[in-house]
């Protein structure tokens, strides 16, 4: 086991110790103990930068299930390292923040940190695994630990609802992804990502290629909360704020982004991939930013803003994939989109993490997150306000923050879409920059709402639960660090360019040499004009928001995706309950009907489809008059059982059938059978009469069985099938009986003259032994039925 | 003769099926008993009804009826008897406890499983 494997497993190992620390060191906030790990991991991963910036990768393998080609292979390249640094870096800050956010004597800290560590380990596993099955394993671990974290306050109804919703949607996508992985395996014969990328050219025309792409894309879209699967993310905001900051802005929701980036070398050469990824991304971008404006809960705004920003990164990855599609364009004309995606990924993690923490602080210090109750907090919380303004301005894409730079690159990429010539891009492609621009305006509006509705205006002390004041310094450290990063990246973007962004882009596009240079000033380009437009119109819209907010009421609540999801859920439940209730009636007659109908349909259709019915008279014995009379007699008796009025008569007729059968045995030379049948029939009839005697007089319904057409039809069908099978089975004698052996050897080998008895006790004695057992069990069972009574929950003996 | 026997067996099966589908528990049990008769006759018929001596070894005889189906039927008769008598006693007990032999009234409900 290498140190890299240990790095992935260490959060799981650490999680084992958390409950002990929580129990035995009550004075210490458990978070301090947990904090050690992500910090160490961050330092460890930081040391890889020198390796990856030289465009080298580190690969370490442990055998797991070698016979199935599943090995725990860890591979560090630029993309994996970027994510690992985000996970551990923001992980450290979130743990630090949570130490001050969660109170140690009121919360179940052991649960919280165990779940958080599980999540951290799973996430590291997702980004560092080269084997797709291992990746999938960790992927489901992230869904699972996220479920636990969302439902952390499990006594709240809404937490449970949100946790269930996110679980259902992400696991749905995860399973589809597993399907995609298996399809990839069928095409390439390997689970290793690196090997699959090498075989890309060979599989691109394979008929499973498109299904595999769609399955994997579905996994990525659900995890990254893309339209229309974004609905789980706003409900996941019931989780504690550190969780929202960590999982639902910086890390887990980017697992889908990671997957798309990782899979780009495999799939991006097809136009469909470019279209789907970019198309879903741009719809999500617009819908997220549009919906964010109408939210009144700060975390709700941030949730939709996360959705929208993830859509933006997704769009960029799709457009970046176009570079692989057009082989002729080898310059960095489209790769700028990939660079922008990676850059914005980092930027979003920094400012969104900071904003969630800010919201957490506001919630913590005032007792509400509702923007209608908040306002005028600036004088009380100057530091929080500063962080908030840095975060939101960066999110809105204003200079000099890092969001400005990535938004400019985003616009550049969008404008370049116009020059693509796949599927008439000149006409449809114009939508990309236009939608992107409109979405950016909405982004500007909600960013302004977050900061100005919360911190400026009039304070409404009567609506707040607590008297507002500045947060403790410990709680402010993490957002301050993130805000400083926002500024630092904004001013010195090229520090990241060659160390982190370039290796990551190289991992997404292995065949390209991309020159990453992020310039602050492009000159007067269309992008800059678009940004001016965003600011101008955004400002106007923000100021006039109360006048046009009625727009949101145009869409009826009934048509919303959440409503659709809830309806689908209740209808599935109701539908399956109805189905179960209608099929499983509890009446044994219904079940018998199913059985017989199935019997008739299956055997009847097989007989005729296979053309198995034959009629061959060569092998039959002659007919005697005595047999015919007996045959007619038994038929009359059997049928008349159905029509008799009294039960007594039916029992007597049953006895008649039995005695006729024994007469048949006599005719067909079976003395032992005739003997047994006579005795047993007598006993059976006696038993039947015994039961009959015990029926009470009142309940005795001496009436005809109510004639039922279905019963008649079914029973005629069964009889007909049995006749057909009997006839054709007899007409197809395939080989001779093995009974010659018994006839020849019954005296020689077994010293008996009665062949039937010798077969029963000698040749096939085992049958007889278990037949005796059956009788013994029946006798014991009958004894138990009569003797042991259950009355009033107590066993009493019947004397 | 085998064809005639196949038809008889089919008619017995038909009667048994009809009884099995009825409401009264006693009739269901009668149905199972009739069904077992049908099965035994089917076994005998499919073994072949060629004439020959009974399967008891005797000097100077070479043609016997097939002993194997007879052994199988004998086993089946005994097992069917065991099961039928158990069913009967169970029906008797069910009637004692529930005061009904109507299959529809015996079915469970959501409250009591």
mmCIF file of C-alpha atoms in Angstrom, chain A residues 585-589 592 615-617 619-623 627 631 634 642 647 654 658 668-670 673 676-677 681 684 687-688 691 694 696 699 705 707-708 711-712 715 718-719 722-723 726-727 730 733 737 739 742 747 753 755-756 759-760 771 775 781 785 789, chain B residues 1-3 5-11 13-15 17-21 24 27 29-30 33-34 37 44 46 49-52 54-57 64-68 70-71 73-75 77-78 81-82 85-86 88-90 92-93 95-96 99 101 103-104 107:
data_model
loop_
_atom_site.group_PDB
_atom_site.id
_atom_site.type_symbol
_atom_site.label_atom_id
_atom_site.label_comp_id
_atom_site.label_asym_id
_atom_site.label_seq_id
_atom_site.Cartn_x
_atom_site.Cartn_y
_atom_site.Cartn_z
ATOM 1 C CA UNK A 585 -56.872 -10.168 -3.336
ATOM 2 C CA UNK A 586 -56.209 -12.547 -0.468
ATOM 3 C CA UNK A 587 -58.706 -15.012 -1.879
ATOM 4 C CA UNK A 588 -57.122 -18.331 -2.730
ATOM 5 C CA UNK A 589 -59.608 -18.856 -5.547
ATOM 6 C CA UNK A 592 -55.794 -20.658 -8.296
ATOM 7 C CA UNK A 615 -51.776 -38.431 -32.960
ATOM 8 C CA UNK A 616 -50.335 -41.875 -33.530
ATOM 9 C CA UNK A 617 -52.433 -45.013 -33.118
ATOM 10 C CA UNK A 619 -48.826 -48.254 -30.256
ATOM 11 C CA UNK A 620 -52.119 -48.641 -28.491
ATOM 12 C CA UNK A 621 -53.805 -51.605 -26.919
ATOM 13 C CA UNK A 622 -57.238 -52.850 -27.819
ATOM 14 C CA UNK A 623 -60.422 -51.735 -26.159
ATOM 15 C CA UNK A 627 -63.176 -51.129 -19.635
ATOM 16 C CA UNK A 631 -64.676 -45.622 -18.036
ATOM 17 C CA UNK A 634 -66.137 -43.108 -13.633
ATOM 18 C CA UNK A 642 -70.093 -31.183 -9.352
ATOM 19 C CA UNK A 647 -72.200 -32.799 0.564
ATOM 20 C CA UNK A 654 -65.749 -39.380 -4.254
ATOM 21 C CA UNK A 658 -61.770 -44.161 -5.706
ATOM 22 C CA UNK A 668 -54.728 -53.392 -15.661
ATOM 23 C CA UNK A 669 -53.061 -56.136 -13.594
ATOM 24 C CA UNK A 670 -51.906 -54.155 -10.605
ATOM 25 C CA UNK A 673 -52.255 -51.007 -6.214
ATOM 26 C CA UNK A 676 -53.805 -50.239 -1.326
ATOM 27 C CA UNK A 677 -56.319 -48.132 -3.160
ATOM 28 C CA UNK A 681 -60.153 -45.040 -0.134
ATOM 29 C CA UNK A 684 -60.341 -41.437 3.332
ATOM 30 C CA UNK A 687 -62.247 -39.248 7.424
ATOM 31 C CA UNK A 688 -64.360 -37.129 5.137
ATOM 32 C CA UNK A 691 -65.373 -33.897 9.086
ATOM 33 C CA UNK A 694 -68.550 -31.951 12.707
ATOM 34 C CA UNK A 696 -72.765 -27.460 12.588
ATOM 35 C CA UNK A 699 -74.287 -23.518 8.772
ATOM 36 C CA UNK A 705 -72.610 -24.891 -5.891
ATOM 37 C CA UNK A 707 -72.573 -22.177 -11.070
ATOM 38 C CA UNK A 708 -69.826 -19.964 -12.286
ATOM 39 C CA UNK A 711 -64.881 -21.846 -13.202
ATOM 40 C CA UNK A 712 -66.465 -23.986 -15.877
ATOM 41 C CA UNK A 715 -61.814 -26.373 -15.703
ATOM 42 C CA UNK A 718 -57.469 -27.614 -17.920
ATOM 43 C CA UNK A 719 -59.162 -30.888 -18.804
ATOM 44 C CA UNK A 722 -54.433 -32.604 -20.015
ATOM 45 C CA UNK A 723 -56.170 -34.682 -22.680
ATOM 46 C CA UNK A 726 -51.798 -37.216 -22.662
ATOM 47 C CA UNK A 727 -52.590 -38.059 -26.266
ATOM 48 C CA UNK A 730 -48.406 -41.325 -25.709
ATOM 49 C CA UNK A 733 -42.686 -42.985 -27.538
ATOM 50 C CA UNK A 737 -38.927 -48.748 -20.860
ATOM 51 C CA UNK A 739 -38.360 -52.175 -16.770
ATOM 52 C CA UNK A 742 -36.360 -55.133 -13.129
ATOM 53 C CA UNK A 747 -35.341 -62.799 -8.472
ATOM 54 C CA UNK A 753 -41.012 -62.576 -6.995
ATOM 55 C CA UNK A 755 -41.676 -57.032 -8.773
ATOM 56 C CA UNK A 756 -43.560 -54.026 -7.429
ATOM 57 C CA UNK A 759 -38.803 -52.160 -6.543
ATOM 58 C CA UNK A 760 -40.334 -50.432 -3.540
ATOM 59 C CA UNK A 771 -42.731 -41.873 1.919
ATOM 60 C CA UNK A 775 -46.752 -40.367 6.697
ATOM 61 C CA UNK A 781 -48.937 -32.809 12.223
ATOM 62 C CA UNK A 785 -53.284 -29.722 15.121
ATOM 63 C CA UNK A 789 -54.326 -24.919 20.756
ATOM 64 C CA UNK B 1 -57.478 -47.930 -24.919
ATOM 65 C CA UNK B 2 -54.785 -45.405 -23.976
ATOM 66 C CA UNK B 3 -56.610 -42.677 -25.832
ATOM 67 C CA UNK B 5 -57.959 -43.393 -20.721
ATOM 68 C CA UNK B 6 -56.365 -40.035 -21.602
ATOM 69 C CA UNK B 7 -59.817 -38.606 -22.144
ATOM 70 C CA UNK B 8 -61.086 -40.033 -18.864
ATOM 71 C CA UNK B 9 -58.099 -38.540 -17.066
ATOM 72 C CA UNK B 10 -58.838 -35.193 -18.700
ATOM 73 C CA UNK B 11 -62.445 -35.335 -17.518
ATOM 74 C CA UNK B 13 -58.906 -33.259 -14.083
ATOM 75 C CA UNK B 14 -61.698 -31.015 -15.241
ATOM 76 C CA UNK B 15 -63.966 -32.070 -12.405
ATOM 77 C CA UNK B 17 -60.307 -28.157 -11.192
ATOM 78 C CA UNK B 18 -63.903 -27.116 -10.885
ATOM 79 C CA UNK B 19 -64.049 -28.361 -7.307
ATOM 80 C CA UNK B 20 -60.777 -26.622 -6.428
ATOM 81 C CA UNK B 21 -62.230 -23.319 -7.580
ATOM 82 C CA UNK B 24 -66.456 -24.394 0.243
ATOM 83 C CA UNK B 27 -65.217 -29.204 -1.756
ATOM 84 C CA UNK B 29 -60.393 -30.994 -0.408
ATOM 85 C CA UNK B 30 -62.682 -33.306 -2.381
ATOM 86 C CA UNK B 33 -58.657 -36.111 -3.755
ATOM 87 C CA UNK B 34 -60.241 -36.353 -7.208
ATOM 88 C CA UNK B 37 -57.031 -40.099 -8.643
ATOM 89 C CA UNK B 44 -50.705 -45.833 -15.202
ATOM 90 C CA UNK B 46 -48.577 -43.304 -19.735
ATOM 91 C CA UNK B 49 -51.663 -50.515 -20.967
ATOM 92 C CA UNK B 50 -50.327 -53.450 -22.980
ATOM 93 C CA UNK B 51 -51.692 -56.733 -21.784
ATOM 94 C CA UNK B 52 -49.404 -59.045 -19.908
ATOM 95 C CA UNK B 54 -49.410 -59.126 -13.324
ATOM 96 C CA UNK B 55 -45.867 -58.228 -12.242
ATOM 97 C CA UNK B 56 -45.370 -61.291 -10.085
ATOM 98 C CA UNK B 57 -42.705 -63.680 -11.271
ATOM 99 C CA UNK B 64 -45.466 -58.873 -17.723
ATOM 100 C CA UNK B 65 -47.003 -55.412 -17.374
ATOM 101 C CA UNK B 66 -44.521 -52.670 -16.565
ATOM 102 C CA UNK B 67 -43.854 -52.799 -12.773
ATOM 103 C CA UNK B 68 -42.148 -49.389 -12.496
ATOM 104 C CA UNK B 70 -47.035 -49.349 -10.382
ATOM 105 C CA UNK B 71 -44.300 -48.788 -7.809
ATOM 106 C CA UNK B 73 -48.221 -44.971 -8.147
ATOM 107 C CA UNK B 74 -48.096 -46.903 -4.910
ATOM 108 C CA UNK B 75 -45.761 -44.314 -3.443
ATOM 109 C CA UNK B 77 -51.132 -43.041 -3.306
ATOM 110 C CA UNK B 78 -49.628 -43.197 0.155
ATOM 111 C CA UNK B 81 -53.376 -40.074 1.495
ATOM 112 C CA UNK B 82 -51.056 -38.508 4.079
ATOM 113 C CA UNK B 85 -55.809 -36.564 5.769
ATOM 114 C CA UNK B 86 -53.671 -33.718 7.058
ATOM 115 C CA UNK B 88 -58.910 -32.718 6.265
ATOM 116 C CA UNK B 89 -57.926 -32.366 9.882
ATOM 117 C CA UNK B 90 -56.688 -28.871 9.204
ATOM 118 C CA UNK B 92 -61.816 -29.492 10.578
ATOM 119 C CA UNK B 93 -59.721 -27.414 12.984
ATOM 120 C CA UNK B 95 -63.855 -24.779 11.023
ATOM 121 C CA UNK B 96 -63.774 -25.299 14.785
ATOM 122 C CA UNK B 99 -66.926 -21.251 12.471
ATOM 123 C CA UNK B 101 -65.838 -23.153 5.767
ATOM 124 C CA UNK B 103 -62.894 -19.745 1.531
ATOM 125 C CA UNK B 104 -63.781 -16.117 0.915
ATOM 126 C CA UNK B 107 -58.937 -14.686 3.684
#
